[in-house]
PDB file of C-alpha atoms in Angstrom:
ATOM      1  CA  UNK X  23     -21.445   9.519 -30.416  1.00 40.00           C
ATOM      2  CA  UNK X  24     -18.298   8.650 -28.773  1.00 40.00           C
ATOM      3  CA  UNK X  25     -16.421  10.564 -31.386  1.00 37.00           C
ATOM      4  CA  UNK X  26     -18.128  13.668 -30.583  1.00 39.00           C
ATOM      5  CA  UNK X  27     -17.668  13.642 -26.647  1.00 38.00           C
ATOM      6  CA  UNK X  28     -14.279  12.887 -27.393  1.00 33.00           C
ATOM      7  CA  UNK X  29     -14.008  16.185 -29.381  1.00 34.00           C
ATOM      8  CA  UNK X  30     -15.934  18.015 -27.118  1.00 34.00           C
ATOM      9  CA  UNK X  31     -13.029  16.967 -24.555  1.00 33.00           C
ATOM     10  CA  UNK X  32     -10.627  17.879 -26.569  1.00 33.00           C
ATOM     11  CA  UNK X  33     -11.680  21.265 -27.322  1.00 35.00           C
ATOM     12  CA  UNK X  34     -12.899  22.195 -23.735  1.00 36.00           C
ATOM     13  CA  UNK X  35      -9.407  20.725 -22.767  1.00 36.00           C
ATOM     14  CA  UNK X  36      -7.557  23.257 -25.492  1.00 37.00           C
ATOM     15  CA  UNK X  37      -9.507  25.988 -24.554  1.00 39.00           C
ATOM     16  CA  UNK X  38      -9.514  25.629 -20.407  1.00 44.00           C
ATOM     17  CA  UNK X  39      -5.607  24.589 -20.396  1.00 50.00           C
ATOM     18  CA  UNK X  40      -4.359  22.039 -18.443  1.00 57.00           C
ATOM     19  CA  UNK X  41      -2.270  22.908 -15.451  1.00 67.00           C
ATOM     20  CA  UNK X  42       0.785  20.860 -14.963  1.00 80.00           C
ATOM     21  CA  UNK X  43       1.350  19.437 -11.326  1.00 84.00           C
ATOM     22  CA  UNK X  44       4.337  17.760 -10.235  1.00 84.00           C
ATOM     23  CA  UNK X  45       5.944  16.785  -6.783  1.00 88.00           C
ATOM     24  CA  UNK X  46       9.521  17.139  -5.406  1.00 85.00           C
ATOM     25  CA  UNK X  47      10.681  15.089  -2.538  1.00 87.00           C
ATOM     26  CA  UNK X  48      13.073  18.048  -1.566  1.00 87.00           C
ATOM     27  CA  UNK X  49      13.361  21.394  -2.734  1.00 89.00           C
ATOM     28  CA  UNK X  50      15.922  22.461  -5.611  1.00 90.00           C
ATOM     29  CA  UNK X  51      18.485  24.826  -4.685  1.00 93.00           C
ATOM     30  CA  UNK X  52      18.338  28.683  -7.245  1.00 93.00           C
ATOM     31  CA  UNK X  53      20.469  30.548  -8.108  1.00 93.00           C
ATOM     32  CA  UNK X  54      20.231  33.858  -6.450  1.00 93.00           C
ATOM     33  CA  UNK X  55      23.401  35.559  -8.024  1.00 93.00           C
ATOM     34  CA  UNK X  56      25.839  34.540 -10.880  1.00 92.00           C
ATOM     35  CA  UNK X  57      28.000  32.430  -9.311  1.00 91.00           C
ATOM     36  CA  UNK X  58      25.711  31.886  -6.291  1.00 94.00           C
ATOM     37  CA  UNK X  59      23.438  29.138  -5.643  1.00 94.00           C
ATOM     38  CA  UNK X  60      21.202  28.516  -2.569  1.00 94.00           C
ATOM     39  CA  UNK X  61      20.307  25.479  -1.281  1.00 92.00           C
ATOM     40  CA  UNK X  62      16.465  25.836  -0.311  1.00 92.00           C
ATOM     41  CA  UNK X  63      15.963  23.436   2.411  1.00 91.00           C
ATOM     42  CA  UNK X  64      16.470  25.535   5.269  1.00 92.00           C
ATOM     43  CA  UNK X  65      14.628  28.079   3.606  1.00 92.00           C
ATOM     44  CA  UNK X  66      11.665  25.919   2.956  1.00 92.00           C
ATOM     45  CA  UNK X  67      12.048  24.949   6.989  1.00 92.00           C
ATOM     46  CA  UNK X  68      12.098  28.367   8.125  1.00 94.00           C
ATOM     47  CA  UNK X  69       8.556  28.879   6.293  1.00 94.00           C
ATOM     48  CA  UNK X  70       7.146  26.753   8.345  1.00 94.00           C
ATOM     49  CA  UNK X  71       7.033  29.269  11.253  1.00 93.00           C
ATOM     50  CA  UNK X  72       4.187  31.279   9.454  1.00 94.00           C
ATOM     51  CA  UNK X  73       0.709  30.499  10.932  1.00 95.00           C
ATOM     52  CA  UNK X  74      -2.534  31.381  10.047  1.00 95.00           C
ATOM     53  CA  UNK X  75      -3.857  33.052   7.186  1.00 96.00           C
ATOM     54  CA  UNK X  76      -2.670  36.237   4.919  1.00 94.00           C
ATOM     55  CA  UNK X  77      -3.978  37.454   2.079  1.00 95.00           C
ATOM     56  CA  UNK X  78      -1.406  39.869   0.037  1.00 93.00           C
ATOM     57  CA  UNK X  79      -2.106  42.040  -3.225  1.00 92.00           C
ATOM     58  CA  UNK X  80       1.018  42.486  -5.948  1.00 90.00           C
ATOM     59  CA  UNK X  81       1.407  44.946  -8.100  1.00 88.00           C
ATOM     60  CA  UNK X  82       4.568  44.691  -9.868  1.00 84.00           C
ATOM     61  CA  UNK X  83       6.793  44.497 -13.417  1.00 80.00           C
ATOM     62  CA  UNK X  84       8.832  42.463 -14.852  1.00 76.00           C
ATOM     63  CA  UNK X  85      10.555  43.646 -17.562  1.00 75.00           C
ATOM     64  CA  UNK X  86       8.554  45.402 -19.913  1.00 78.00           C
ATOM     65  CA  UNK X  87       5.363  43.985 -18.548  1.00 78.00           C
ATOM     66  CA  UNK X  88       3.423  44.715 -15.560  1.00 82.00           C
ATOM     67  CA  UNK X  89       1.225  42.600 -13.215  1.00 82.00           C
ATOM     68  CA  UNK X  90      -1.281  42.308 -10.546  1.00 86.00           C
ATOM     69  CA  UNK X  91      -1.856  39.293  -8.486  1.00 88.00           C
ATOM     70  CA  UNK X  92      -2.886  38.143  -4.963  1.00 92.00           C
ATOM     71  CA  UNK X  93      -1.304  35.816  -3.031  1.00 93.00           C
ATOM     72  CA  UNK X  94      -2.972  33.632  -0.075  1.00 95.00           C
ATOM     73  CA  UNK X  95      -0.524  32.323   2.490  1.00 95.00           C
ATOM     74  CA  UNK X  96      -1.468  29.906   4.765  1.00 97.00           C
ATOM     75  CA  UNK X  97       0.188  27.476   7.644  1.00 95.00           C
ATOM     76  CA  UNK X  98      -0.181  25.738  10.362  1.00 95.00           C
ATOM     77  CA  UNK X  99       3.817  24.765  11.222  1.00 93.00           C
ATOM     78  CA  UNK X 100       3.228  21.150   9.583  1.00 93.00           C
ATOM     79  CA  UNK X 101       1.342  22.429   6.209  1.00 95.00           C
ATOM     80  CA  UNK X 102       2.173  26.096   4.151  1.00 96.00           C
ATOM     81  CA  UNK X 103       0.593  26.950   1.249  1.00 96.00           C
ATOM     82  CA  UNK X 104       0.762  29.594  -1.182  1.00 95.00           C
ATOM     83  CA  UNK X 105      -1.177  30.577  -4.190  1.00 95.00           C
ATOM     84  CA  UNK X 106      -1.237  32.817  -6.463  1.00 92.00           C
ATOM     85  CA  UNK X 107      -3.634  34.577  -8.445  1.00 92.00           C
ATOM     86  CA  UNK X 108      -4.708  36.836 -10.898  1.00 88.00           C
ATOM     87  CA  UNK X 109      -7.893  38.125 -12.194  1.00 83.00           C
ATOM     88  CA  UNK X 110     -10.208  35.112 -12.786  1.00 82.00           C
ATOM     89  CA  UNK X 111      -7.123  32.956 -12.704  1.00 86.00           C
ATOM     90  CA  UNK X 112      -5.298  30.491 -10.473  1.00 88.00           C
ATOM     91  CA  UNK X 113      -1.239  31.090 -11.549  1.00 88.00           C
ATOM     92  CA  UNK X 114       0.198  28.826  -8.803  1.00 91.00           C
ATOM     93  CA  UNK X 115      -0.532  26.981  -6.199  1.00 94.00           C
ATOM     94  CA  UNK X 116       2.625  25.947  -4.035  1.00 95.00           C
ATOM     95  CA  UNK X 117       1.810  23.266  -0.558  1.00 95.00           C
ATOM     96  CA  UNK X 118       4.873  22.511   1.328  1.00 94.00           C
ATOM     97  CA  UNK X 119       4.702  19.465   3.837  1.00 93.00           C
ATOM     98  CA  UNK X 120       7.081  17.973   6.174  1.00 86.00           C
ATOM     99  CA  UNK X 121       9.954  16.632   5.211  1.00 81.00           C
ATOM    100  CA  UNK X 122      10.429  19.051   3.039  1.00 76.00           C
ATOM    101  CA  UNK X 123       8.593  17.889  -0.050  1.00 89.00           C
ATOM    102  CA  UNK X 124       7.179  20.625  -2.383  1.00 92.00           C
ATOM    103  CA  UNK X 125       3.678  20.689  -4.408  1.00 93.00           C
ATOM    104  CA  UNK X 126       3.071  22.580  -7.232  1.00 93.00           C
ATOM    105  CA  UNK X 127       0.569  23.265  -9.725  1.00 93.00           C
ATOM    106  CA  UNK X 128       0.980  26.099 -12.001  1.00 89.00           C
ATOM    107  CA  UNK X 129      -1.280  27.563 -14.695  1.00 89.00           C
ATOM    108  CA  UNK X 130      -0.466  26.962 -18.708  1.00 85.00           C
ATOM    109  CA  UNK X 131       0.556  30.889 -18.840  1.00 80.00           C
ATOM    110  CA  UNK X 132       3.117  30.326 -16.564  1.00 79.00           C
ATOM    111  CA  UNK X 133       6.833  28.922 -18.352  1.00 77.00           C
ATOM    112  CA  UNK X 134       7.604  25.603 -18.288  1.00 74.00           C
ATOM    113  CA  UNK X 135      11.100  26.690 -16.823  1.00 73.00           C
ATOM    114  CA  UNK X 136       9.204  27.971 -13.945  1.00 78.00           C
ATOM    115  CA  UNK X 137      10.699  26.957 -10.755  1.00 87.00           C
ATOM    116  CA  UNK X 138       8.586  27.516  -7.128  1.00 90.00           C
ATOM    117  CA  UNK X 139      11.490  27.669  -5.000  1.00 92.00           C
ATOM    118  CA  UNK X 140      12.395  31.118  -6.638  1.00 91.00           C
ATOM    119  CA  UNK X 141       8.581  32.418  -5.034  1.00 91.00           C
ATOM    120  CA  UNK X 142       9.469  30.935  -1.987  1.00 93.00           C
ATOM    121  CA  UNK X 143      12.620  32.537  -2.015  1.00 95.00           C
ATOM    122  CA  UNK X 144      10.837  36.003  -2.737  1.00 93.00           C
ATOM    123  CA  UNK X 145       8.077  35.089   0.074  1.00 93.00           C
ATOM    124  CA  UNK X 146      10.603  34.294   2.654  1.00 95.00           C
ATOM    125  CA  UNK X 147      12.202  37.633   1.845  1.00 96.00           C
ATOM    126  CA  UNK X 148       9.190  39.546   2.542  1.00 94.00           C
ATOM    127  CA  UNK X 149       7.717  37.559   4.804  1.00 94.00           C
ATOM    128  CA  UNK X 150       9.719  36.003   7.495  1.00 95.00           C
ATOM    129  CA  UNK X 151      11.706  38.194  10.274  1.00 95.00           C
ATOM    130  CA  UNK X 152      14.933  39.355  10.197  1.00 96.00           C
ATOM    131  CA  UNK X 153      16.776  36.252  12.391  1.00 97.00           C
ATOM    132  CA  UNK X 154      14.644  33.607  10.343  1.00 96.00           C
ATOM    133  CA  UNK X 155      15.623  34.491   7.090  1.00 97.00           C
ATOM    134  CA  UNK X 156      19.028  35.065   8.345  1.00 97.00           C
ATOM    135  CA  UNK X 157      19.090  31.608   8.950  1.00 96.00           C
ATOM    136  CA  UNK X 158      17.016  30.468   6.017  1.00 95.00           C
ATOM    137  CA  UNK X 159      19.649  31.974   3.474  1.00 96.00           C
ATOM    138  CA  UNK X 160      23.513  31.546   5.337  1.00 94.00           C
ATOM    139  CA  UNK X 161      26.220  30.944   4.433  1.00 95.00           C
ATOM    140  CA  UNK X 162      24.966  31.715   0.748  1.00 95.00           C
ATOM    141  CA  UNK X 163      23.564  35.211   0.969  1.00 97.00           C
ATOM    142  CA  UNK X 164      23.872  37.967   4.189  1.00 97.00           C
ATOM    143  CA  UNK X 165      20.843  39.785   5.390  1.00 98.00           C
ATOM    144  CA  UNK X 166      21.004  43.468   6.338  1.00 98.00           C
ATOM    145  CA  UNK X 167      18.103  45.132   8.255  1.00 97.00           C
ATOM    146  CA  UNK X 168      18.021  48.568   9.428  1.00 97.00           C
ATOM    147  CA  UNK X 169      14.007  48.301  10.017  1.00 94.00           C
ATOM    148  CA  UNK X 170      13.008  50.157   7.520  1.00 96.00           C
ATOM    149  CA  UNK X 171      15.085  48.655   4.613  1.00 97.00           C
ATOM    150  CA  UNK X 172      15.960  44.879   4.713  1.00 98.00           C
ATOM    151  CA  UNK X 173      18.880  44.196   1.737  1.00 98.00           C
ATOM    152  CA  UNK X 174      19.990  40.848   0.943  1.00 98.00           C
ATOM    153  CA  UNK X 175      23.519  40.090  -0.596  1.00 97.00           C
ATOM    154  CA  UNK X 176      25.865  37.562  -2.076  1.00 96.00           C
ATOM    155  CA  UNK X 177      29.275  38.892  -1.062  1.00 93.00           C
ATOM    156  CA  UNK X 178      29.052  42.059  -2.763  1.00 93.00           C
ATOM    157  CA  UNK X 179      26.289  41.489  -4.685  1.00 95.00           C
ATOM    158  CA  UNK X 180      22.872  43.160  -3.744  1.00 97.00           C
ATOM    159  CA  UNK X 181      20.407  40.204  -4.593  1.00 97.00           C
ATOM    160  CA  UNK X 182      17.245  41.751  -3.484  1.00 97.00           C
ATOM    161  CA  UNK X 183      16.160  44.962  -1.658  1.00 97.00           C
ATOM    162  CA  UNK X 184      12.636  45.076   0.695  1.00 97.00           C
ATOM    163  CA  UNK X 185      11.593  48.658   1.463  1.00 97.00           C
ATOM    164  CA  UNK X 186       8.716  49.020   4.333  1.00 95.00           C
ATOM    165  CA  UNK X 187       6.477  51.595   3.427  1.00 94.00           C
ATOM    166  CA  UNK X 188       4.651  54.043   5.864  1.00 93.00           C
ATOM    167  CA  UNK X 189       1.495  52.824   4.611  1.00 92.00           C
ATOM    168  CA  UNK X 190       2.234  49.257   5.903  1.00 90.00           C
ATOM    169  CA  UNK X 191       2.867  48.503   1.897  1.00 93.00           C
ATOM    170  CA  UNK X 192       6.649  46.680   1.211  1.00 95.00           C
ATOM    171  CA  UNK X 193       8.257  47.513  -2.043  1.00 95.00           C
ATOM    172  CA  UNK X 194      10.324  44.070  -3.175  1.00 95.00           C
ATOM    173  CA  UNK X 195      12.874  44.281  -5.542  1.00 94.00           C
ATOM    174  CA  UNK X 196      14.733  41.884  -6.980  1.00 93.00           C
ATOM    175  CA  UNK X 197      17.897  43.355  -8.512  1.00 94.00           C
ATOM    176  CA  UNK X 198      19.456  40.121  -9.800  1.00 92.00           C
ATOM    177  CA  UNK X 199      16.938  38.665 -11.951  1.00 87.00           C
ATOM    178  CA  UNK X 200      14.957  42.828 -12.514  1.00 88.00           C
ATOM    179  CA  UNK X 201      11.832  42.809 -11.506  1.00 89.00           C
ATOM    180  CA  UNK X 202      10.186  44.315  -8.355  1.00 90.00           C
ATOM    181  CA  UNK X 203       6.680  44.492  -6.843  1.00 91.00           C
ATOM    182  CA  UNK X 204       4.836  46.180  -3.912  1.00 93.00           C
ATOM    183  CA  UNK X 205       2.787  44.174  -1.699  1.00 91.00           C
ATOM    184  CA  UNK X 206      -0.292  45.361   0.577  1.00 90.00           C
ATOM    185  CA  UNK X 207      -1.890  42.700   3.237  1.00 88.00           C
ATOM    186  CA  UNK X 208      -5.085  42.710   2.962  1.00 87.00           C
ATOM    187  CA  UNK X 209      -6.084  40.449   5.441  1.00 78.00           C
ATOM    188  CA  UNK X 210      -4.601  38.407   8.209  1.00 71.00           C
TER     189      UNK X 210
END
């Protein structure tokens, strides 16, 4: 009897996948260009400023593969979370907290190698104004805004390049690393 609960564990357990979690007194800096590493903290602080509740839809490639996922936002200046998901799936679930400590449980699918600093990086990008993520990314990387176009560098380096649509859609792309994605809020 206990033998077959055991293996009914066991193969639920193989078959669901286990999500690893793990928990990082303060973030780990990326590296946003060759040559160029950024030290997160400040850019973990600066999320902090977004309140409330947003619900964004991805569309996006990587590579030769695309993707679709949503991501939820939410904070409340002491607490931001973000997660993200794709059809009938829970990829990543990110929960910053004061001082600075960083949450995160991702899905099996997603590589081990995964770090959640570089989606923190990308939502800070897209989400934060101009002056904050000016702040959340010096000395390391320069932030150019025209209103329409936002393009981050690394001396001459373009890192990344946000494109505001008419539709209220913002094209990311992150020309380092080659991928890119357009995001729609959905809610707010």
């Amino acid at each position: 009897m206990g033998t077959r609960i055991l293996s009914t564990l066991l193969a639920a357990t193989l078959v669901a996948g286990c999500s690893t979690t793990f928990v990082r007194d303060t973030p780990a800096p990326i590296r946003v260009a060759p040559g160029v590493s950024l030290d997160t903290t400040t850019l973990v602080e600066e999320l902090f400023s977004l309140r409330g509740t947003k619900v964004q839809a991805a569309n996006g490639a990587w590579k030769d593969q695309a993707f679709s996922a949503q991501c939820v936002l939410k904070g409340n200046g002491e607490k931001f979370t973000a997660v993200f998901l794709a059809p009938h799936l829970r990829l990543l679930t990110v929960t910053l907290t004061r001082q600075h400590t960083i949450e995160c449980e991702r899905a099996p699918q997603l590589p081990r190698a995964f770090e959640p600093e570089y989606a923190l990086f990308d939502l800070a990008c897209v989400n934060l104004g101009t002056e904050a993520l000016r702040r959340a990314v010096s000395p390391a990387l320069r932030v150019e805004d025209d209103g329409a176009t936002r393009r981050i560098f690394a001396d001459a380096t373009l890192v990344a390049e946000i494109v505001r649509k008419e539709n209220g859609d913002v094209s990311f792309s992150n020309k380092v690393h080659d991928y890119g994605y357009t995001l729609r809020t959905e809610s707010q």
